[in-house]
Structure formats: C-alpha cells, structure tokens
mmCIF file of C-alpha atoms and ligand atoms in Angstrom:
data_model
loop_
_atom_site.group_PDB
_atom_site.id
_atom_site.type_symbol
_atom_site.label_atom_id
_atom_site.label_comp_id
_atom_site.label_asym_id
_atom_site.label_seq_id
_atom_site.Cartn_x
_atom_site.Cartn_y
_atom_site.Cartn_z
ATOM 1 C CA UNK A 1436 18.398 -7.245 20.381
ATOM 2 C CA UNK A 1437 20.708 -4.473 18.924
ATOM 3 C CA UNK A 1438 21.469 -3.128 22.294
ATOM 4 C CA UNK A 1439 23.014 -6.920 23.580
ATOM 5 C CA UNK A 1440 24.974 -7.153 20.024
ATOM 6 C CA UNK A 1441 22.549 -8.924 18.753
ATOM 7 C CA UNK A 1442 22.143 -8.549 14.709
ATOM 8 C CA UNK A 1443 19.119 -6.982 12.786
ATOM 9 C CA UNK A 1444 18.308 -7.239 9.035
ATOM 10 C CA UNK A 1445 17.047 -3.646 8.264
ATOM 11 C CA UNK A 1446 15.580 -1.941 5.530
ATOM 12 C CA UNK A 1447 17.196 1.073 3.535
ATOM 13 C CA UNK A 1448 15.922 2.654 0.455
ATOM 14 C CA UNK A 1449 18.339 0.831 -1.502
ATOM 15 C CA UNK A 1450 19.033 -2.616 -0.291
ATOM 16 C CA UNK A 1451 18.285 -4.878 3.072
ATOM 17 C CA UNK A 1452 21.112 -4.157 5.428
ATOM 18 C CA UNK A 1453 22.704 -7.114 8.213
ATOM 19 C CA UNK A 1454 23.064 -4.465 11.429
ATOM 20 C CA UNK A 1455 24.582 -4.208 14.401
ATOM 21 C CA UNK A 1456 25.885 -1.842 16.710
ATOM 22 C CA UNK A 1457 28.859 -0.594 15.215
ATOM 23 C CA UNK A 1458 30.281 0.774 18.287
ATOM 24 C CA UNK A 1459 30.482 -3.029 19.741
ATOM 25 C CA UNK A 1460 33.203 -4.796 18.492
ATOM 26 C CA UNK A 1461 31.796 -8.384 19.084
ATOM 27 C CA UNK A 1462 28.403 -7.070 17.503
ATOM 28 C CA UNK A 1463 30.409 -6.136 14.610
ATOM 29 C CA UNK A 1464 32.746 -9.384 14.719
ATOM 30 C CA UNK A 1465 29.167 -11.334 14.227
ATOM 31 C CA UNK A 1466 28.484 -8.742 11.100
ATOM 32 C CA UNK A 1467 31.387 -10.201 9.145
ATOM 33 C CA UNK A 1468 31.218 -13.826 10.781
ATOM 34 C CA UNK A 1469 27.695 -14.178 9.349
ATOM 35 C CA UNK A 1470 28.161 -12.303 5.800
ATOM 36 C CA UNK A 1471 31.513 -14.848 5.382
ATOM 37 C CA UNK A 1472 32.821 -11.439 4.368
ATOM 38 C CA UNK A 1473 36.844 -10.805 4.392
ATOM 39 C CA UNK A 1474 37.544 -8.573 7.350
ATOM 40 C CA UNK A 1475 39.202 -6.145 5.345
ATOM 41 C CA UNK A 1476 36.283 -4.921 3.586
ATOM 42 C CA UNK A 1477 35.255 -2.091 5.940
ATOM 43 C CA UNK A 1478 31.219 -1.454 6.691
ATOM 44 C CA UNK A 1479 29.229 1.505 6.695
ATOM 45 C CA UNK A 1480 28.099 3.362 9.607
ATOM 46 C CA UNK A 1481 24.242 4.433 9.886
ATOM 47 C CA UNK A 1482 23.096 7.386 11.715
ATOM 48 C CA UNK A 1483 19.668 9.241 12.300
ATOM 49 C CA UNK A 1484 21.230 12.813 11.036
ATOM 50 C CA UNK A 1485 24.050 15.237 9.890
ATOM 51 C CA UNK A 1486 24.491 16.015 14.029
ATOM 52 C CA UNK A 1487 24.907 12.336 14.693
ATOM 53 C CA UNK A 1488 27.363 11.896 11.879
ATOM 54 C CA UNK A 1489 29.296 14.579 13.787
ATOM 55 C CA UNK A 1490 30.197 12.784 16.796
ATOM 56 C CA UNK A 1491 32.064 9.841 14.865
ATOM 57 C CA UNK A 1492 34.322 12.081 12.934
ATOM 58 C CA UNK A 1493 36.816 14.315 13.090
ATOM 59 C CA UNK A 1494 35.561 16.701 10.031
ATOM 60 C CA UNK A 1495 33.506 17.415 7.109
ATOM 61 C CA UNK A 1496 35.397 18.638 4.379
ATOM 62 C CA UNK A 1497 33.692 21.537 3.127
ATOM 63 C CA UNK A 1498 32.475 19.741 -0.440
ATOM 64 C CA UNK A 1499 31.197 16.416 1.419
ATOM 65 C CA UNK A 1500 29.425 18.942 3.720
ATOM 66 C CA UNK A 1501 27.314 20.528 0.478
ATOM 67 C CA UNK A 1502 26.652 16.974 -0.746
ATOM 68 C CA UNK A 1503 25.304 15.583 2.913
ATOM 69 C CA UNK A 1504 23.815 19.190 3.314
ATOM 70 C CA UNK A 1505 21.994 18.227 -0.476
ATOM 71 C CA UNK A 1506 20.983 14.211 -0.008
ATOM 72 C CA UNK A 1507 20.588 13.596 3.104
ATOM 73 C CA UNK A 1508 19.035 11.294 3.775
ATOM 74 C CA UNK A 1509 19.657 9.553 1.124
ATOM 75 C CA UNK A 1510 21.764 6.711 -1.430
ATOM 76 C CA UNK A 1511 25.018 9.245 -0.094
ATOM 77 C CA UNK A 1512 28.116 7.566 1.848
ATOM 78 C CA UNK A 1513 30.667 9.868 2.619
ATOM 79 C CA UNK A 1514 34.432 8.689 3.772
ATOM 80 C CA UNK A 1515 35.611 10.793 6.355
ATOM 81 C CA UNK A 1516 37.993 10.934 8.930
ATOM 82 C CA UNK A 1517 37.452 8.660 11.947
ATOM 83 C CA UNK A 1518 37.344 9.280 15.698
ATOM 84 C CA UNK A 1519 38.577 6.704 17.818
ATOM 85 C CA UNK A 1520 35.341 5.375 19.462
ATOM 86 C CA UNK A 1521 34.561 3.931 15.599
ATOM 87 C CA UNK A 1522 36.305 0.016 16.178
ATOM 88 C CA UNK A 1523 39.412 -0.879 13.804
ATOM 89 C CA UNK A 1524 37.069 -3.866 12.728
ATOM 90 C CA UNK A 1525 34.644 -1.306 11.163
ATOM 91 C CA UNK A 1526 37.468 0.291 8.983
ATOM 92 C CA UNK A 1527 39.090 -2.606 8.223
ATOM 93 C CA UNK A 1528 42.131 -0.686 10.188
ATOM 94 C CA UNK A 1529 41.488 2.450 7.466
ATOM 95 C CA UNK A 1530 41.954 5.788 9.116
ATOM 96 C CA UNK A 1531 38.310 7.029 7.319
ATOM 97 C CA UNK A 1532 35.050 5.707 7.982
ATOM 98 C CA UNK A 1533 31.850 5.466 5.563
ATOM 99 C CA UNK A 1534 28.850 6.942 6.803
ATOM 100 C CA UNK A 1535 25.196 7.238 5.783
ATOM 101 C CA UNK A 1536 21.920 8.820 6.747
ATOM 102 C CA UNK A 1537 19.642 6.288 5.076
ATOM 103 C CA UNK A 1538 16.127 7.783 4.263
ATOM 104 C CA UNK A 1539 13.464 4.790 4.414
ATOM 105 C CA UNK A 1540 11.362 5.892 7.318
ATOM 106 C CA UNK A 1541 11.659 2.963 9.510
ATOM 107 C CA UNK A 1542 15.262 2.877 9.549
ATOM 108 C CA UNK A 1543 15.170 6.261 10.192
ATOM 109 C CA UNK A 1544 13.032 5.429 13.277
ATOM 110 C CA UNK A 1545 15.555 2.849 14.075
ATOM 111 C CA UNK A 1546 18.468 4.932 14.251
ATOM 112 C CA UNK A 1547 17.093 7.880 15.847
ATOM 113 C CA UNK A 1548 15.925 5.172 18.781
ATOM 114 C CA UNK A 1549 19.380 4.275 19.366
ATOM 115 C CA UNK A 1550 22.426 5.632 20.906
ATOM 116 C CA UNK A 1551 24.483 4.048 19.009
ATOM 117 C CA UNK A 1552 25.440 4.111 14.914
ATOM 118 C CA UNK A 1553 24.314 0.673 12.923
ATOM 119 C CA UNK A 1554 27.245 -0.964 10.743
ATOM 120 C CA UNK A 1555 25.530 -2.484 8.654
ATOM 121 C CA UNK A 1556 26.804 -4.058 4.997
ATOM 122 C CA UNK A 1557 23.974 -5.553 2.470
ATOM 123 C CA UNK A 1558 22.703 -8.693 3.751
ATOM 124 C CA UNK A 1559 23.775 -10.921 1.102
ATOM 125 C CA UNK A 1560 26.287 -13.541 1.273
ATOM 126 C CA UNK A 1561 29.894 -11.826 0.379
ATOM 127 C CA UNK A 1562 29.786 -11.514 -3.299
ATOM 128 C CA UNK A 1563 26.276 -12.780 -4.089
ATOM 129 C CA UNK A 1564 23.319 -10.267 -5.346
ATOM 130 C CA UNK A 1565 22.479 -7.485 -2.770
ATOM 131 C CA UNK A 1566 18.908 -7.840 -0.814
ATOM 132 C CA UNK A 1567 16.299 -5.432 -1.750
ATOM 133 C CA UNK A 1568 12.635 -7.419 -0.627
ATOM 134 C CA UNK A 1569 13.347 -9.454 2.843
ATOM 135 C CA UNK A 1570 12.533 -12.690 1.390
ATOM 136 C CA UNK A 1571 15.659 -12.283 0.121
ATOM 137 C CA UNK A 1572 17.280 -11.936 3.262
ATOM 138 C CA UNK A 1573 15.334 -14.856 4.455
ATOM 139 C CA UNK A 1574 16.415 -16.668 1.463
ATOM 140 C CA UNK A 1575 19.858 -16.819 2.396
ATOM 141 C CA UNK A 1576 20.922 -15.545 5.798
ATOM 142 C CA UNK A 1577 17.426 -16.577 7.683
ATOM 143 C CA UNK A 1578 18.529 -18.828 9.613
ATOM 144 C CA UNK A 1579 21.649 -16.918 10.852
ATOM 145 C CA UNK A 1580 19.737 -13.941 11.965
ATOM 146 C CA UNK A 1581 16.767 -13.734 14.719
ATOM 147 C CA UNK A 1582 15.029 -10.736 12.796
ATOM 148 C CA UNK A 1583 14.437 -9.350 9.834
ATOM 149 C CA UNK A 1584 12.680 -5.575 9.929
ATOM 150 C CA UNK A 1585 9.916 -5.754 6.682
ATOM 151 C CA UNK A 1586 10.199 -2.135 4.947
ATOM 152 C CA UNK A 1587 8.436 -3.522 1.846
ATOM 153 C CA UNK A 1588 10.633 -3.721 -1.880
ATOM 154 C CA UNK A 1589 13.461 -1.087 -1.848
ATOM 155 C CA UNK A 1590 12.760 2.277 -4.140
ATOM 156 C CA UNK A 1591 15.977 2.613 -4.741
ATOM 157 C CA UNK A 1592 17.556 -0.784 -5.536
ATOM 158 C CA UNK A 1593 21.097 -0.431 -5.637
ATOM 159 C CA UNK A 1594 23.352 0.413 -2.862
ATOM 160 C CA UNK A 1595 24.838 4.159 -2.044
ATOM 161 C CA UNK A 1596 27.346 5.945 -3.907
ATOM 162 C CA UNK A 1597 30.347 6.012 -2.015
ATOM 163 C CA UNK A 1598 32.375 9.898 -2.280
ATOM 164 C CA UNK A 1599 35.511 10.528 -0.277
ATOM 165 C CA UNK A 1600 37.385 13.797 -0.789
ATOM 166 C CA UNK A 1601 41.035 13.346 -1.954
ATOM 167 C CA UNK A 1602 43.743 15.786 -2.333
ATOM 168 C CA UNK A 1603 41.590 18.714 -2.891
ATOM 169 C CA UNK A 1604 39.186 16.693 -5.224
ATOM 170 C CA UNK A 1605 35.655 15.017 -4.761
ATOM 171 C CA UNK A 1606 36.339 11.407 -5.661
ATOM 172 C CA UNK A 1607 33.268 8.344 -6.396
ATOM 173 C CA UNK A 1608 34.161 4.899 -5.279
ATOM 174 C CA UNK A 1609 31.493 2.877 -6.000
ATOM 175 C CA UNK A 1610 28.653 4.573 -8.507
ATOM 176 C CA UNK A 1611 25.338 3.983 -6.839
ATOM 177 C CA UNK A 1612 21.609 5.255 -6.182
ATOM 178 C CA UNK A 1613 22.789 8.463 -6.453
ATOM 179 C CA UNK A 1614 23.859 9.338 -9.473
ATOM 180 C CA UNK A 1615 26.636 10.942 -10.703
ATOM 181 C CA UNK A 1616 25.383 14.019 -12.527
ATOM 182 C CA UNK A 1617 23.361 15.035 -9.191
ATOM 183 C CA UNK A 1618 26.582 15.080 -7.010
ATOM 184 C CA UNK A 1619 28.415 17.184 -9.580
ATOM 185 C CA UNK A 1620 25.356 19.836 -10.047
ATOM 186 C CA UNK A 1621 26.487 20.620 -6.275
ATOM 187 C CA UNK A 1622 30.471 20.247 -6.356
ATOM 188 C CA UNK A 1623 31.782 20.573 -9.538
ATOM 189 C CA UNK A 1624 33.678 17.825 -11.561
ATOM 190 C CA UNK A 1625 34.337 14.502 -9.766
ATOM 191 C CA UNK A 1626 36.950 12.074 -10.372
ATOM 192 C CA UNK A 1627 35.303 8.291 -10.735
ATOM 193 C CA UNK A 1628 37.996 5.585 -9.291
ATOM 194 C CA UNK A 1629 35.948 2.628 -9.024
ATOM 195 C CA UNK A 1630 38.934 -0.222 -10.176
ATOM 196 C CA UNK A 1631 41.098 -1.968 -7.920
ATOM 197 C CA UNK A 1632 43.107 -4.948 -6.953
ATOM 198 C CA UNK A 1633 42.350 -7.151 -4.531
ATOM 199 C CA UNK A 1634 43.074 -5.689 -1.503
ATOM 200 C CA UNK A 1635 41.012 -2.359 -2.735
ATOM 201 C CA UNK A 1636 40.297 0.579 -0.647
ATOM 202 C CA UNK A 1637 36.615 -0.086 -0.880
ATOM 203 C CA UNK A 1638 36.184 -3.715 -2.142
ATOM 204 C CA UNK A 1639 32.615 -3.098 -3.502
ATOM 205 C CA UNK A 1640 35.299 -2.382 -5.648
ATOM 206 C CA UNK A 1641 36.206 -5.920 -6.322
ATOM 207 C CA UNK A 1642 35.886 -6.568 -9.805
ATOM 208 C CA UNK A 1643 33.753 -9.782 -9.244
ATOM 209 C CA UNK A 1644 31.131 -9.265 -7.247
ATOM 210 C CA UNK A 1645 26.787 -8.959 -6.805
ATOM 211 C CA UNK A 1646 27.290 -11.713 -8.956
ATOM 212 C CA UNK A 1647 24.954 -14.834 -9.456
ATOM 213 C CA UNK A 1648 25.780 -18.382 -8.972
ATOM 214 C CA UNK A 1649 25.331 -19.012 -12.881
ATOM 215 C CA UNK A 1650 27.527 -17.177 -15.372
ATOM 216 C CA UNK A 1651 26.640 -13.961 -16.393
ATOM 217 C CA UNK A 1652 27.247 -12.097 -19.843
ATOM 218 C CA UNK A 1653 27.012 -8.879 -20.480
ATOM 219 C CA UNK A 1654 25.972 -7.634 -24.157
ATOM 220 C CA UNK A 1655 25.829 -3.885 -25.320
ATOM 221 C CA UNK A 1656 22.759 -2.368 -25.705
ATOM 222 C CA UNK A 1657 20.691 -2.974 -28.433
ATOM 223 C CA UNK A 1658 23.226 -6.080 -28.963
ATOM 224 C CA UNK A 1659 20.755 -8.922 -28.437
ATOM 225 C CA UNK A 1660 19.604 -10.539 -31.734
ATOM 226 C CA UNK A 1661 16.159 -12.277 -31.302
ATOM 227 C CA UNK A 1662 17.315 -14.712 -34.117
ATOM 228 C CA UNK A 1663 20.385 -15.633 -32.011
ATOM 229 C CA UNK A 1664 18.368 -16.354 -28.667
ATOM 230 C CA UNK A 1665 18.697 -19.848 -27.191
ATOM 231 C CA UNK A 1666 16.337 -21.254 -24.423
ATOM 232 C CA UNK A 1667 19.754 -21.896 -22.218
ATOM 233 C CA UNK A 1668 20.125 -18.883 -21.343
ATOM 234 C CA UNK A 1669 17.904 -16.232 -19.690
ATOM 235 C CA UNK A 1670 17.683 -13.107 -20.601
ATOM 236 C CA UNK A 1671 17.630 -9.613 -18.993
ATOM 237 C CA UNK A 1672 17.115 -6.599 -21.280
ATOM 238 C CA UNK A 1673 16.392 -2.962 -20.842
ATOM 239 C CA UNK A 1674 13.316 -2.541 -22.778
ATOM 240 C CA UNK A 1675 13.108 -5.140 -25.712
ATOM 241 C CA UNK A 1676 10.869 -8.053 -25.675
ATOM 242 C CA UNK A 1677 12.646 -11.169 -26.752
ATOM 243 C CA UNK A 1678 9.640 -14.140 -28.267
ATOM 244 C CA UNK A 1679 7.649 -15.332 -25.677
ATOM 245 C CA UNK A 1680 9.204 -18.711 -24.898
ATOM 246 C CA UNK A 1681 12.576 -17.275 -24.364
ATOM 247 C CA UNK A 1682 12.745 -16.692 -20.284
ATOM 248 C CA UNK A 1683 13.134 -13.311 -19.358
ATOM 249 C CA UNK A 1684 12.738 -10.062 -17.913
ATOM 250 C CA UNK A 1685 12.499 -6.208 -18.829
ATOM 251 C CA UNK A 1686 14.175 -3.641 -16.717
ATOM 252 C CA UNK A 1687 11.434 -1.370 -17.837
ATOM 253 C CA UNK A 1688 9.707 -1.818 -20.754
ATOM 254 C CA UNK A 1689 9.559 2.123 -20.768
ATOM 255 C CA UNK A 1690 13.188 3.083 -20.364
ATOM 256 C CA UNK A 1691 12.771 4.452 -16.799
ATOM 257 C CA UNK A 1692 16.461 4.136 -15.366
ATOM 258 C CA UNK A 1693 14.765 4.294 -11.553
ATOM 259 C CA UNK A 1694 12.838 1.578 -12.106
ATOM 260 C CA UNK A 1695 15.439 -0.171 -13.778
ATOM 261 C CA UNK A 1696 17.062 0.289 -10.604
ATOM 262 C CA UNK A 1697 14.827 -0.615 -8.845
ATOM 263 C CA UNK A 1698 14.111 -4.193 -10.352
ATOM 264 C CA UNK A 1699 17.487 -5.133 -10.983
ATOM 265 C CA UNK A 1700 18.365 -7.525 -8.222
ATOM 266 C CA UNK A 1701 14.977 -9.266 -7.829
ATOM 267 C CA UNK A 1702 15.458 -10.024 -11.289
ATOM 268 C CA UNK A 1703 18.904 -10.995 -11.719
ATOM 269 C CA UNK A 1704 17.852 -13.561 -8.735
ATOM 270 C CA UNK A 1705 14.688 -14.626 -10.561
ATOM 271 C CA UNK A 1706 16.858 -15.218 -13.687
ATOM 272 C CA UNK A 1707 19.712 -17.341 -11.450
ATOM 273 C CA UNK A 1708 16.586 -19.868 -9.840
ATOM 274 C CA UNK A 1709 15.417 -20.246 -13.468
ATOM 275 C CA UNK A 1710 15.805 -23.375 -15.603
ATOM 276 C CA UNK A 1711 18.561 -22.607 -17.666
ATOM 277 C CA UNK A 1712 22.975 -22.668 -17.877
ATOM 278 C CA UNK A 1713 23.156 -18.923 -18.045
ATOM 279 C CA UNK A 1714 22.071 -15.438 -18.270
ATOM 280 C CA UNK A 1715 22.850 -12.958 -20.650
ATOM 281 C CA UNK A 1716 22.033 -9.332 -19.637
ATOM 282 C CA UNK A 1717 21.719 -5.945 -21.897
ATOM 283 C CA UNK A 1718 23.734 -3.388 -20.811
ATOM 284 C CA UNK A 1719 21.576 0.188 -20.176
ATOM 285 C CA UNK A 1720 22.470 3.786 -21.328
ATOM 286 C CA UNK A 1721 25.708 5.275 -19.849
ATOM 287 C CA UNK A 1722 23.546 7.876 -17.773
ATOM 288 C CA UNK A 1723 22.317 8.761 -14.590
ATOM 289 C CA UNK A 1724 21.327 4.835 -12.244
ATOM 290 C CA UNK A 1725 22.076 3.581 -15.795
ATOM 291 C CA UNK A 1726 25.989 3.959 -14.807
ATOM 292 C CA UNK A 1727 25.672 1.896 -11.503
ATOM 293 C CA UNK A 1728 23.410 -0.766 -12.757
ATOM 294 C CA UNK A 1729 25.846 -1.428 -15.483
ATOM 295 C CA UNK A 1730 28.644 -1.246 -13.081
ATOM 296 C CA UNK A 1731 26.863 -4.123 -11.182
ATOM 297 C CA UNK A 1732 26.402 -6.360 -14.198
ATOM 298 C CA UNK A 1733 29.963 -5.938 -15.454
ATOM 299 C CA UNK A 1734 31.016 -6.998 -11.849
ATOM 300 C CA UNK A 1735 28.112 -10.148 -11.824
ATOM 301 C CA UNK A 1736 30.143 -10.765 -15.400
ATOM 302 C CA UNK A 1737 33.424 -10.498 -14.205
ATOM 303 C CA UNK A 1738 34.660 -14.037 -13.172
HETATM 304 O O1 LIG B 679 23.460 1.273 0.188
HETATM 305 C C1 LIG B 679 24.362 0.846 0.919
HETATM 306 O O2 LIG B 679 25.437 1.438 1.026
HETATM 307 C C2 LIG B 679 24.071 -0.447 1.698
HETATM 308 C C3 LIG B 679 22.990 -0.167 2.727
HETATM 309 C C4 LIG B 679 22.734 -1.334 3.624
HETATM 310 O O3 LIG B 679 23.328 0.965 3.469
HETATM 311 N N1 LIG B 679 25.268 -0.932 2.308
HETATM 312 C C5 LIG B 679 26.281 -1.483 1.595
HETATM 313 O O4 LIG B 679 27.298 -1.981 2.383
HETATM 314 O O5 LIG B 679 26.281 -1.574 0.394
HETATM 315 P P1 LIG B 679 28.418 -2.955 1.844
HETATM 316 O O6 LIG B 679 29.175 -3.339 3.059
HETATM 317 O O7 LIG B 679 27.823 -4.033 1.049
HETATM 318 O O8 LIG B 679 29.330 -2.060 0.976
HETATM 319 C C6 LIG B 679 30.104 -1.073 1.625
HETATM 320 C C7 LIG B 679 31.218 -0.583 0.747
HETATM 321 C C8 LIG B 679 32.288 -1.644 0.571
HETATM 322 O O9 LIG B 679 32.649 -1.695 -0.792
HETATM 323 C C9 LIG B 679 33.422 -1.107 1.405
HETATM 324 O O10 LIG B 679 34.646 -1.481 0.915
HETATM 325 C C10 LIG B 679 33.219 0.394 1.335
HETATM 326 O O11 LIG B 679 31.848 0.516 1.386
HETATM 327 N N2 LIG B 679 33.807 1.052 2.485
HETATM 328 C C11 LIG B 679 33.376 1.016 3.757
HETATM 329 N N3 LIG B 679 34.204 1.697 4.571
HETATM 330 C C12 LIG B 679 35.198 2.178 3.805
HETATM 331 C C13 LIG B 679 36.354 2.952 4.072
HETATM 332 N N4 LIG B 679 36.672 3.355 5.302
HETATM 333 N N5 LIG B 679 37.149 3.270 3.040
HETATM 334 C C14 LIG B 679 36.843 2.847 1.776
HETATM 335 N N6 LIG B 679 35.769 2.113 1.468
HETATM 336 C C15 LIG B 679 34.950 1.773 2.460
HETATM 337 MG MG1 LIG B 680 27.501 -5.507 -0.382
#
C-alpha cells in the first residue's frame, strides 16, 4: 500500500501516526487531505536510522548530532536542513525538515523495509487529541484509511520533542516525550520557544490545539477543592481522588510522570465521551513529561 501512495496508520512509541511516503508528493497531498490539516503545518519525516537520516539532509549540526547520537531511536525530532528530494508539501515550503527515528519495534521494521522515509503527522483530526491505542485511530479516521498497523497502547504517550539548532544555540519547539532536562545533560542550556502566532514555524505550536470537543479548564495543582466539585464537569487530576460519584480519572495515583504520560490522551478522550458540559484538569509538576503534558492541557484549554 505505502509503495502505490497509499496511506498507513502506524504505531510509534508516542502516538499513532497517518503515513505515507514522504518522498511522493500525491502520497503526501492525501496525508493532509485526510487529517483536514492546513498545508502549512509541515510533517515529520521517519527513518530506520542515523545513516538514513543522512541522505535527506544537508547536515547535522554538531549538537543535534550528540542528541540523535544519545536518543535515537527515540521521542527526538530534529530540524535540519533539507535536500531537495524532501517535497515543498512536506516543509510546508520551510527550508528545514523534521526528522525522527521512532523506536517501537514494528515501525522500526516498517521503515527499515522501505526505501523510502514515512511523513507521517499524529492521526488525529487537525487539532483534536493525538492517537495513542488504534481504536482511536479507528474512532475517527477509520473509514478514511485502508489500514491501521496494531502496536498495542503507546509507552510513551505524547508526541516528540521537536529541537532545531539556531544561531549557535539548541532551541525546543514543542516540549515532548523527551524531556527537557535529558537533552540538556548532553548539550548544555537550551532555549524553549514554544509560542507563536498563527502562521508559527511549527504549529504544534498553535496555541489551541490536542484539544477536546468540550471545554477544557485547567486548574493548578493541588487547586481542586473536593467541596467545590460539581457532577458537570469531569475531572482529571494527577494523583487525588475526588468522592466517588464525581467522574474522573487519575494520571497516576502514584505521581509517576511516565505514566502520566502515558495515560493522558486515552483519558482526556474518555473524559470528552462522558456525560457531562466540561472537564476540568489538574495541572502536574513543572518537571521532566510533567512540562509537556501540561503544555498539552494549556493548549486543550486554550480556546
Ligand atoms: O511524536 C511525534 O512527533 C508524532 C509521531 C507520529 O511521530 N508525530 C507528530 O506529528 O506529532 P505532527 O504532524 O502532529 O506534529 C509535527 C510538528 C508540527 O507542529 C509541525 O509544525 C512541526 O512538527 N514541524 C514539522 N516540520 C517542521 C519544520 N520544517 N519546521 C518547523 N516545525 C516543523
Ligand atoms: Mg499532531
């Protein structure tokens, strides 16, 4: 299927990804067609290894080489300068492209298979909550897509960190699965420019966005009064246990920010089928996954 442009929904360790062969322009064109995304929100590329990434750009600055060197495969997209075989519709026209070496096994299978790099964005409707079991996929984009590849729940559960290198610094566009602290242990200080407009250089960046259909609030943590609770509203917390016939769900009752992670989505689309108006979620400690998932609730809040 992949090799006549066909599309694929795919596993990664941190959400289900809609592929296609990024080196086919129609292929691609069928990526954003089915997504209803904008066209100039540019996709990531997918390839099998470090050598592979090689032969769809023009270099590795010497700091993104020590982080792919360090995690990958892994939650790691780097932005790096594009050769010319990479379509305009991939980089939205941008002179860089984003590329990945995911590391669930079967993707990794996948890619190494192929001779060509997968685009692939989350499989989500543009905007909505990203995929991470493929009944979500099916939920939503099942009909549109022959295939779906089942790689069981994602371990990660929230998409890549996206790193570019900028004017002599390392610079994070969108916090993700890998977190923060890990990429500086290897290259010193980062910058963090995660805000934009709304034609932003990576629109993950948009400030609404992974959101749910129902409105979303976003409470600090520790700011959710069991008195106060109201059976409109759902309710997603971090570790606290609201009274029992309050709907809702714990990130982890244990204060483990990977399985946070790892939960998030399925719950915050659990929460959006359930019977109520809204959902209010907790935000999590300012550490570590806990600064990505609370970057995706304050963009689910963000209206
Ligand atoms: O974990 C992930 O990264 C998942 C899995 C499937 O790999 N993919 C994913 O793709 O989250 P998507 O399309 O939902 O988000 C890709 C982000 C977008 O915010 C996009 O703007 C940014 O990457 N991006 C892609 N190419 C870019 C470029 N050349 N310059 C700046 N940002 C770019
Ligand atoms: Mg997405």
């Amino acid at each position: 299927m992949l090799w006549s442009g066909q599309l694929v929904a795919v596993p990664t360790e941190t959400v289900y990804g809609l592929a296609g062969n990024a080196l086919d322009p129609a292929a691609v064109a069928r990526i954003f067609a089915t997504k209803q995304r904008p066209s100039f929100d540019p996709l990531i590329i997918h390839v099998p290894d470090l050598g592979a990434a090689r032969s769809y750009v023009e270099d590795i600055p010497g700091p993104l080489l020590k982080l792919a060197k360090a995690y990958w495969p892994g939650p790691l997209t780097l932005l790096l300068p594009r050769r010319k075989l990479i379509p305009d519709l991939v980089t939205a026209g941008l002179n860089r492209v984003a590329v990945r070496v995911p590391s669930h096994p079967l993707m990794l299978e996948l890619l190494k298979e192929l001779d060509f790099p997968l685009a692939a964005p989350s499989a989500n409707p543009f905007g909505y909550i990203s995929p991470t079991q493929p009944s979500h996929v099916l939920d939503q984009l099942g009909g549109d897509i022959p295939l779906v590849l089942d790689g069981g729940p994602c371990k990660v559960g929230v998409e890549s960190t996206i790193v570019a290198y900028d004017e002599g610094e390392v610079v994070i566009y969108r916090k993700g699965g890998l977190a923060i602290e890990q990429i500086e242990a290897v290259v010193g200080a980062v910058k963090v420019r995660t805000h934009s407009s709304s034609n932003p250089a990576a629109p993950g960046m948009l400030k609404s966005h992974y959101a749910p259909r129902k409105p979303l609030i976003v409470v600090e943590q520790g700011g959710l009064l069991t008195e106060n609770t109201n059976t409109d509203i759902a309710y997603l917390t971090f570790q606290q246990r609201l009274p029992e016939h309050i709907i809702q769900r714990q990130l982890s009752p244990l204060g483990d920010l990977t399985e946070a992670a790892q939960r998030l989505f399925a719950y915050l689309r659990e929460l959006d089928a359930a019977p109520v108006k809204s959902i209010v979620a907790e935000l999590l400690p300012e550490h570590g996954l806990g600064r990505a998932i609370n970057d995706r609730l304050r963009r689910a809040a963000a209206q």
